[in-house]
mmCIF file of C-alpha atoms in Angstrom:
data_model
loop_
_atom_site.group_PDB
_atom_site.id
_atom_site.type_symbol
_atom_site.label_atom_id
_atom_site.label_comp_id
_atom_site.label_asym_id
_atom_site.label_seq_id
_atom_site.Cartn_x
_atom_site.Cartn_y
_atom_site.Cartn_z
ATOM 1 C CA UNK A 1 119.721 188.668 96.842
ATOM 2 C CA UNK A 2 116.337 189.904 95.579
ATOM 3 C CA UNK A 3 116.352 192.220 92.527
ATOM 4 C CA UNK A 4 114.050 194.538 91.537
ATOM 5 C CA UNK A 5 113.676 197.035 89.637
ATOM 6 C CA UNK A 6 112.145 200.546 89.147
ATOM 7 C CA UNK A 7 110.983 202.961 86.481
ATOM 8 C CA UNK A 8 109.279 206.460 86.144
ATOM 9 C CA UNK A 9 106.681 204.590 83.746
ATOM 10 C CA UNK A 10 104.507 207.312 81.488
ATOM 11 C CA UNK A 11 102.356 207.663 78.437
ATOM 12 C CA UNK A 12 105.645 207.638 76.536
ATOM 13 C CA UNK A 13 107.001 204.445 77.768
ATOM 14 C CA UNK A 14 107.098 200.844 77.716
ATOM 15 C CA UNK A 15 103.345 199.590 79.307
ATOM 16 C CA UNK A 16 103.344 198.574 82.849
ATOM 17 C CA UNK A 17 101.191 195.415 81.743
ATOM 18 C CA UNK A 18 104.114 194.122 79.284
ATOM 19 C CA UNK A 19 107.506 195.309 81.368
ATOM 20 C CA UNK A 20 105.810 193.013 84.094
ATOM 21 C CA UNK A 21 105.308 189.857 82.390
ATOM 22 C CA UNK A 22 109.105 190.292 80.819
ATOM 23 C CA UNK A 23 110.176 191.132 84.548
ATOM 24 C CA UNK A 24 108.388 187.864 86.340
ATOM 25 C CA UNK A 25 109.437 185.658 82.732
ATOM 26 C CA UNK A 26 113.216 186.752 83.633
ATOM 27 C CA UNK A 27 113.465 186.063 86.906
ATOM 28 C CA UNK A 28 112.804 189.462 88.630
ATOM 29 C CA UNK A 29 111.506 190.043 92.298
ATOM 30 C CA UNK A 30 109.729 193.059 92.078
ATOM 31 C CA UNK A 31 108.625 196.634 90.432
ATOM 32 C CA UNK A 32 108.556 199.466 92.206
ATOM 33 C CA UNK A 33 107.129 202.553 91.068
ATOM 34 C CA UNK A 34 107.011 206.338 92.453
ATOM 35 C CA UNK A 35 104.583 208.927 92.402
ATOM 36 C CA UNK A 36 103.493 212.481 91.250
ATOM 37 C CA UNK A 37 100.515 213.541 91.000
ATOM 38 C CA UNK A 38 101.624 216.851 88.761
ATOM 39 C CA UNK A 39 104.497 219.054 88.431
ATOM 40 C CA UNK A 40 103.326 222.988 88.958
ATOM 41 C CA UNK A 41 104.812 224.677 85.357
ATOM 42 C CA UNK A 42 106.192 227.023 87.881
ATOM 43 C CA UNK A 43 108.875 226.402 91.050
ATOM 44 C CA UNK A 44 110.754 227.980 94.026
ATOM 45 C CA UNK A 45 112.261 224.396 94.641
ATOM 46 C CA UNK A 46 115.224 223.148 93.058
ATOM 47 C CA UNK A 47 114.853 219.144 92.217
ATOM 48 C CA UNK A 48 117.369 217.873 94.195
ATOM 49 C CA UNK A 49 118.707 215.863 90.779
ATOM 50 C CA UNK A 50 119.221 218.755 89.424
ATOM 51 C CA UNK A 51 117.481 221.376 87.047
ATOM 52 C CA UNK A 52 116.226 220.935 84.432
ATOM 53 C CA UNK A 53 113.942 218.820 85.806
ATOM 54 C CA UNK A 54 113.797 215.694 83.687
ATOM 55 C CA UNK A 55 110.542 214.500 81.522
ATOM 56 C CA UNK A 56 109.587 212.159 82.923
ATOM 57 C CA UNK A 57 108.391 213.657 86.268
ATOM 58 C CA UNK A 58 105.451 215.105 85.441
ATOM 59 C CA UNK A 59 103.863 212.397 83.084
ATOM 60 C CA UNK A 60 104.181 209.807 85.521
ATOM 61 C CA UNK A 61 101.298 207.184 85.403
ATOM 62 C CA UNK A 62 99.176 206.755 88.635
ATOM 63 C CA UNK A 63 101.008 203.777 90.652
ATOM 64 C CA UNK A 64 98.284 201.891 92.244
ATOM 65 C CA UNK A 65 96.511 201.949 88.299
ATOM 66 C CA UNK A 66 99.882 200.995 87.087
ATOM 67 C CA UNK A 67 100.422 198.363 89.732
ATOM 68 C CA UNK A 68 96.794 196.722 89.156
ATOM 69 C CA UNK A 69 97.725 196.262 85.653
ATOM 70 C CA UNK A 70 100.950 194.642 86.357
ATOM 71 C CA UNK A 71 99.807 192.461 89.496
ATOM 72 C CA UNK A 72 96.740 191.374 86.336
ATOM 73 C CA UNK A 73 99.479 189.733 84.610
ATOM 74 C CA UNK A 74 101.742 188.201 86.804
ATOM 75 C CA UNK A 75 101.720 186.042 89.896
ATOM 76 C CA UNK A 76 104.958 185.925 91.745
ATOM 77 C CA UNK A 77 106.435 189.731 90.824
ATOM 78 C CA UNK A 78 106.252 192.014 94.230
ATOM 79 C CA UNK A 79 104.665 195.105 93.675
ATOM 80 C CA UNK A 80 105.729 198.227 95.253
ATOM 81 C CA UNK A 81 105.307 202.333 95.422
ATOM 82 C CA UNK A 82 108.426 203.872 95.474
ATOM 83 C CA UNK A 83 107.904 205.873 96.759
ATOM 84 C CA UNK A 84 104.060 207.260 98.015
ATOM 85 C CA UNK A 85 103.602 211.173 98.809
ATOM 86 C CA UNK A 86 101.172 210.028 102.006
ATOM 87 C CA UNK A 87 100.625 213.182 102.836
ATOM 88 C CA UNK A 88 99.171 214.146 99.257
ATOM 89 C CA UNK A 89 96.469 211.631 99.642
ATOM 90 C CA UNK A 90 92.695 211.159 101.456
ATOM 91 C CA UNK A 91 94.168 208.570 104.174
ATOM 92 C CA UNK A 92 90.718 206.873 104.028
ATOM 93 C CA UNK A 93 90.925 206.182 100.436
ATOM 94 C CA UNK A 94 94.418 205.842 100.162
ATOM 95 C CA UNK A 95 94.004 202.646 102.460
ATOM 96 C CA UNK A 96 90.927 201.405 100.361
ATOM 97 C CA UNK A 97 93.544 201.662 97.860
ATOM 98 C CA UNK A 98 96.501 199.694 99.038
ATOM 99 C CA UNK A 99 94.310 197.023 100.624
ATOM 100 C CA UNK A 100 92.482 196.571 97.605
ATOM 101 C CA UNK A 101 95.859 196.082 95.404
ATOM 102 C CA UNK A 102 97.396 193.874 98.271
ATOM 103 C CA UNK A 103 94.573 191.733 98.629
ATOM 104 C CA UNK A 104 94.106 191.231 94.661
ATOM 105 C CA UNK A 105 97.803 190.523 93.895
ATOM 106 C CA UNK A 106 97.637 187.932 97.083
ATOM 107 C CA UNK A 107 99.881 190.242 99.438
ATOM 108 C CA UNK A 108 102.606 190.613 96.871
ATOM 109 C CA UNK A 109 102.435 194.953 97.438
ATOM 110 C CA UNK A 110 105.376 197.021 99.645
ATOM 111 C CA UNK A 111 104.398 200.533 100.469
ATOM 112 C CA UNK A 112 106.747 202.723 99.996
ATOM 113 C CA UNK A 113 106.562 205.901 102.163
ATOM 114 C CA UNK A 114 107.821 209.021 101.338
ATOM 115 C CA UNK A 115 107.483 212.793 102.069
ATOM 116 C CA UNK A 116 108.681 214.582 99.158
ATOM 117 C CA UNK A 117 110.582 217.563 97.580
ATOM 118 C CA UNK A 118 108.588 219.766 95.829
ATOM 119 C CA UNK A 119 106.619 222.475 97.806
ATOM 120 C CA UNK A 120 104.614 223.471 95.496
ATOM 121 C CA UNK A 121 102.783 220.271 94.445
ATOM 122 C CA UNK A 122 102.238 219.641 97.984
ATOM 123 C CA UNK A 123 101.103 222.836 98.314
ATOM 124 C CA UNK A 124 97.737 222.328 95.718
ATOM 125 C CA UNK A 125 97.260 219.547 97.821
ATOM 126 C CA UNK A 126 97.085 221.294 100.759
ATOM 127 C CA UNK A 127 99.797 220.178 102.545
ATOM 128 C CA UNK A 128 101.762 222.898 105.191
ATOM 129 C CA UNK A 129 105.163 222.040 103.829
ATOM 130 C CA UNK A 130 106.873 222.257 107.722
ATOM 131 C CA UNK A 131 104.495 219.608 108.998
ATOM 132 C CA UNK A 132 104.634 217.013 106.150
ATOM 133 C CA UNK A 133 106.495 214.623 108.043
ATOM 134 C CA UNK A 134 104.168 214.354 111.577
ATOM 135 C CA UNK A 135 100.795 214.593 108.788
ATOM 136 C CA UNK A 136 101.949 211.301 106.942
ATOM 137 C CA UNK A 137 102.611 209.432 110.618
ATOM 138 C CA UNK A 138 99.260 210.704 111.392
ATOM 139 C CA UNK A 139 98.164 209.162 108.350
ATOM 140 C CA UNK A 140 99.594 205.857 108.262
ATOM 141 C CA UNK A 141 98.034 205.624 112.012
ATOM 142 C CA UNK A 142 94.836 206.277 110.228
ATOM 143 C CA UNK A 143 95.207 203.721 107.607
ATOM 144 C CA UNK A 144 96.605 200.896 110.386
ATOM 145 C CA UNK A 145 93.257 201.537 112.567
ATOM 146 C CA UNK A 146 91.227 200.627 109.521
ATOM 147 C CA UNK A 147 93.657 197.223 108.089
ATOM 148 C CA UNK A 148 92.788 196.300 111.793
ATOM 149 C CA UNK A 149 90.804 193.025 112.278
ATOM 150 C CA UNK A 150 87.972 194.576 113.828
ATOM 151 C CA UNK A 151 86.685 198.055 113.251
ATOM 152 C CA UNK A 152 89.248 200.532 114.913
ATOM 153 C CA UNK A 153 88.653 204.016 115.632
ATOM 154 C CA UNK A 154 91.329 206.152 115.436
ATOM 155 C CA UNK A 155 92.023 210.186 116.772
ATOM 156 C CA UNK A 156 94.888 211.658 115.952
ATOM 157 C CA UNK A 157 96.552 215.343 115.192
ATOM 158 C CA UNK A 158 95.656 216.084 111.595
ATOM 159 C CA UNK A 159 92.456 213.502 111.028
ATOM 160 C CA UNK A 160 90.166 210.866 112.631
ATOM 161 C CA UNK A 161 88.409 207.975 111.282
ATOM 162 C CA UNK A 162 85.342 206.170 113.409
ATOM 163 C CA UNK A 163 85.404 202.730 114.182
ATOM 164 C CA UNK A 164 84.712 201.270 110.715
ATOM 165 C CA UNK A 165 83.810 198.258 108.488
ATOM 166 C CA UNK A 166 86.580 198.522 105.903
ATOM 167 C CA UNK A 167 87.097 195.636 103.273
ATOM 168 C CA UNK A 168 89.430 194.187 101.682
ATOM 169 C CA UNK A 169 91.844 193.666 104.689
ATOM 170 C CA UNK A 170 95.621 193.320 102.916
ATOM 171 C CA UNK A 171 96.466 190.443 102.797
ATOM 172 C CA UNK A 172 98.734 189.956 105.641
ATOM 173 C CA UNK A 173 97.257 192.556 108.072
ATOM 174 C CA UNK A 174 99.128 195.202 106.971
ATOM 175 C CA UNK A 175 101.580 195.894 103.922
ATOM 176 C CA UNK A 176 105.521 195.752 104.449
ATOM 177 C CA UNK A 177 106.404 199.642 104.774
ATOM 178 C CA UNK A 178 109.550 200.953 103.915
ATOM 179 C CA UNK A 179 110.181 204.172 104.393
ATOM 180 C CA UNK A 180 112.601 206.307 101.449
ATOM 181 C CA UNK A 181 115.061 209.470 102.900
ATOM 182 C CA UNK A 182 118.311 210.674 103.614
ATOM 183 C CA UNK A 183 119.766 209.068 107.020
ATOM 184 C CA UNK A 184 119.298 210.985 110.581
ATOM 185 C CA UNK A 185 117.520 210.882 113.652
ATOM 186 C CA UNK A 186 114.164 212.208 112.212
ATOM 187 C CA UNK A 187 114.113 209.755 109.157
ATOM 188 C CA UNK A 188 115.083 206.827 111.798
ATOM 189 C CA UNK A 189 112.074 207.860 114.231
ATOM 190 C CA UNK A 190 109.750 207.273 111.239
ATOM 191 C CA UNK A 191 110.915 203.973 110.845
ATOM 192 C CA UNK A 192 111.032 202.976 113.876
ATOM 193 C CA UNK A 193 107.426 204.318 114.635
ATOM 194 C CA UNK A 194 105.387 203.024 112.039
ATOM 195 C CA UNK A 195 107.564 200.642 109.363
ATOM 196 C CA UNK A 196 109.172 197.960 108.818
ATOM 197 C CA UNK A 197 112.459 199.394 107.125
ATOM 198 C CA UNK A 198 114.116 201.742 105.227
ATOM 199 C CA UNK A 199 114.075 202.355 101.570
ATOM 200 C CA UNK A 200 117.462 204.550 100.742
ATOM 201 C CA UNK A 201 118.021 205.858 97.234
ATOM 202 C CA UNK A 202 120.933 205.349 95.797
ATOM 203 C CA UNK A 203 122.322 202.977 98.699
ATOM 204 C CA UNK A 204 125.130 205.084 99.606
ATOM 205 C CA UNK A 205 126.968 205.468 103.141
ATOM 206 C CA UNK A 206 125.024 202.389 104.138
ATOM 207 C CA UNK A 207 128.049 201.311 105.792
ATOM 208 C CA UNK A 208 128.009 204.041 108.357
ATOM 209 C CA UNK A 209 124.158 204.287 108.751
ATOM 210 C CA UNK A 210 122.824 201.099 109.078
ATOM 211 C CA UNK A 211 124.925 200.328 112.317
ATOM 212 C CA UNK A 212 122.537 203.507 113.249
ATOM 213 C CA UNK A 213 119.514 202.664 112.438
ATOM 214 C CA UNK A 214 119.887 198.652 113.608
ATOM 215 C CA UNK A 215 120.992 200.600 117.280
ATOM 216 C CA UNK A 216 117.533 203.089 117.069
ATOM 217 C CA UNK A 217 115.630 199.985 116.088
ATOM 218 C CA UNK A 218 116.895 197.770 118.679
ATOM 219 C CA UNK A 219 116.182 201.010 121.580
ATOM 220 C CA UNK A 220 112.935 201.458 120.219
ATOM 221 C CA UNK A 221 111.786 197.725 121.368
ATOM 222 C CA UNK A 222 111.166 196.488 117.700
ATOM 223 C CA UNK A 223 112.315 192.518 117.256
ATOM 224 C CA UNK A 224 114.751 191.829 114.776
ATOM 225 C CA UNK A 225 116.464 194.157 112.050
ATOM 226 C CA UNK A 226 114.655 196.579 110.031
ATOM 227 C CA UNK A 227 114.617 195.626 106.446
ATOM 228 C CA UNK A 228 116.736 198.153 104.371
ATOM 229 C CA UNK A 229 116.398 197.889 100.357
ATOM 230 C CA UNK A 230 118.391 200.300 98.521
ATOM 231 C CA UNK A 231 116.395 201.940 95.471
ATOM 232 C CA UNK A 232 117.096 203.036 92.304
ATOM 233 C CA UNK A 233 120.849 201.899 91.980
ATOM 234 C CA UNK A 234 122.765 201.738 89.557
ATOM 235 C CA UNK A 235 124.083 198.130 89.327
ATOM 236 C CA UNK A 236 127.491 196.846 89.251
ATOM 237 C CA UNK A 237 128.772 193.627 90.542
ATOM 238 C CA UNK A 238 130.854 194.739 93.763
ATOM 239 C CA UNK A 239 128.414 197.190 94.624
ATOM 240 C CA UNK A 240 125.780 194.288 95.123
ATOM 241 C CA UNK A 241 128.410 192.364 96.866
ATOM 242 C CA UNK A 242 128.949 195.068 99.053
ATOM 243 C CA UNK A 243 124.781 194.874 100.101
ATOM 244 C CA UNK A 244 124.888 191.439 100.402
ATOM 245 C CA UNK A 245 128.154 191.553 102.814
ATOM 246 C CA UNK A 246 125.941 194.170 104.949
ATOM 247 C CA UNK A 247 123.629 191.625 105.382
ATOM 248 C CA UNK A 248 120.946 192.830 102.613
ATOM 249 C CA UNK A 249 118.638 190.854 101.013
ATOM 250 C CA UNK A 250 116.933 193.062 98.383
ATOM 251 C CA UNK A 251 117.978 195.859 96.099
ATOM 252 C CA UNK A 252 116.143 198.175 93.315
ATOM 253 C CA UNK A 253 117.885 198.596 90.078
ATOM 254 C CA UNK A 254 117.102 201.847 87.816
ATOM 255 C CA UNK A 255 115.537 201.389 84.699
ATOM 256 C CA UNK A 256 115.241 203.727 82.104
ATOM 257 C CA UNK A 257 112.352 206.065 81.479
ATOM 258 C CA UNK A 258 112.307 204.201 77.710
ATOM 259 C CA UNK A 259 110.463 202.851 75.111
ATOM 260 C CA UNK A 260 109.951 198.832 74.929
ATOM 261 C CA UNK A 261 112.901 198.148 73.013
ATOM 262 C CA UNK A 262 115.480 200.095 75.566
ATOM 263 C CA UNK A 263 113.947 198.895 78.802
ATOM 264 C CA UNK A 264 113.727 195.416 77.364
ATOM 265 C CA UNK A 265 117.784 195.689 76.293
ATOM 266 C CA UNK A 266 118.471 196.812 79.836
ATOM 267 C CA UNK A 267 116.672 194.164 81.680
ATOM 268 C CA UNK A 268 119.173 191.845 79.071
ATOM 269 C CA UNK A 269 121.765 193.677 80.685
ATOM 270 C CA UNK A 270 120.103 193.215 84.046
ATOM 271 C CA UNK A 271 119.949 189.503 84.128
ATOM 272 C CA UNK A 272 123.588 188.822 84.867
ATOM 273 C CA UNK A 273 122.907 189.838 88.395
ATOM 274 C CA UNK A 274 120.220 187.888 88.647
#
């Protein structure tokens, strides 16, 4: 099994440049990082891990800077978002973005797709909270049209894009897309429409929902089984014997939001699951 890891890296922790080469010099598959762009000083909506809301949130450092700096250093480490707030972003430079990072790290980046929980920093980006979901499939249809091999136009509910010259080209044609949210018909429809998998924090009741999603996969015509990579666990030996009995090949471990010394003790800690 591949494992990964993830942090809420800031301007108070270790640098993404130097947990990256200790990551890929360990034996490591991957970094995943997630996104906010700022936290509004004041909220209507509870953080669903519970109030107060920690640090760490809103001094996050830009992914796609963070994850140029570490794809810089290394040369076998994935890269991924963990997740990114689509519907926050220009789709048209958003894909300029992740083609640009995929292509320079040699196709090492995972998108990670997600649609958020706070209303109100949606909200200053303009985002109509009850449509978030159908805006970021929009989106990534946007984004596909111009990864296409030749240029693509592309119509759709919330934004267009004409047919269009658009270089770099990731690396493989597209990115591998995961998509992060609690289990159910609407999450499984996004996955199904548009990704290649699911990315579910925490990994819990996999047991019951991945039967699911392999049966919505399957009806939906798509080859195969969707990839599922559970994010931001907390590790312990029969809990990633558990994923690999399910069939999983990839996991995310939780690091901690820490200075060099910390992060670098847990990655020691890390390694015997390696």
């Amino acid at each position: 099994m591949r494992i990964a890891t993830t942090i809420f890296l800031t301007d108070e922790t270790i640098r993404p440049d130097r947990l990256a080469r200790e990551l890929e010099q360990r034996g490591f598959a991957g970094l995943y990082l997630p996104e906010h762009t700022h936290i509004p000083a004041s909220r209507d909506t509870p953080a669903p891990m519970g109030e107060p809301l920690p640090r760490e949130y809103g001094r996050t450092l830009d992914p796609f800077v963070a994850l140029a700096q570490a794809a810089a250093v290394t040369g076998r480490l994935g890269l991924g978002t963990g997740i990114t707030l689509v519907a926050q972003h220009d789709p048209v430079a958003l894909a300029k973005q992740i083609a640009t990072l995929d292509f320079l790290s040699g196709g090492r980046f995972t998108l990670g797709v997600g649609f958020g929980w706070n209303v109100e920093e949606a909200a200053d980006h303009g985002v109509q909270w009850s449509t978030r979901r159908e805006l970021t499939r929009d989106r990534m249809a946007l984004m596909r049209a111009l990864w296409a091999a030749e240029p693509t136009a592309y119509k759709g509910e919330f934004g267009s894009v004409r047919a269009s010259f658009a270089y770099p080209k990731p690396a493989n044609g597209a990115p591998r897309t995961l998509v992060g949210g609690a289990a159910g018909p609407r999450l499984f429809g996004q996955i199904t429409g548009y990704a290649d998998g699911w990315l579910p924090i925490g990994g819990r009741g996999l047991g019951e929902s991945l039967p699911e999603l392999r049966r919505v996969w399957a009806d939906a015509g798509r080859a195969g089984d969707p990839v599922v990579v559970p994010y931001a666990v907390k590790p312990s030996a029969g809990k990633l014997a558990y994923y690999r009995d399910l069939g999983l090949t990839e996991v995310v471990l939780q690091l901690p939001p820490a200075d060099e010394a910390t992060v670098l003790r847990t990655l020691d800690d890390f390694a015997q699951y390696l």
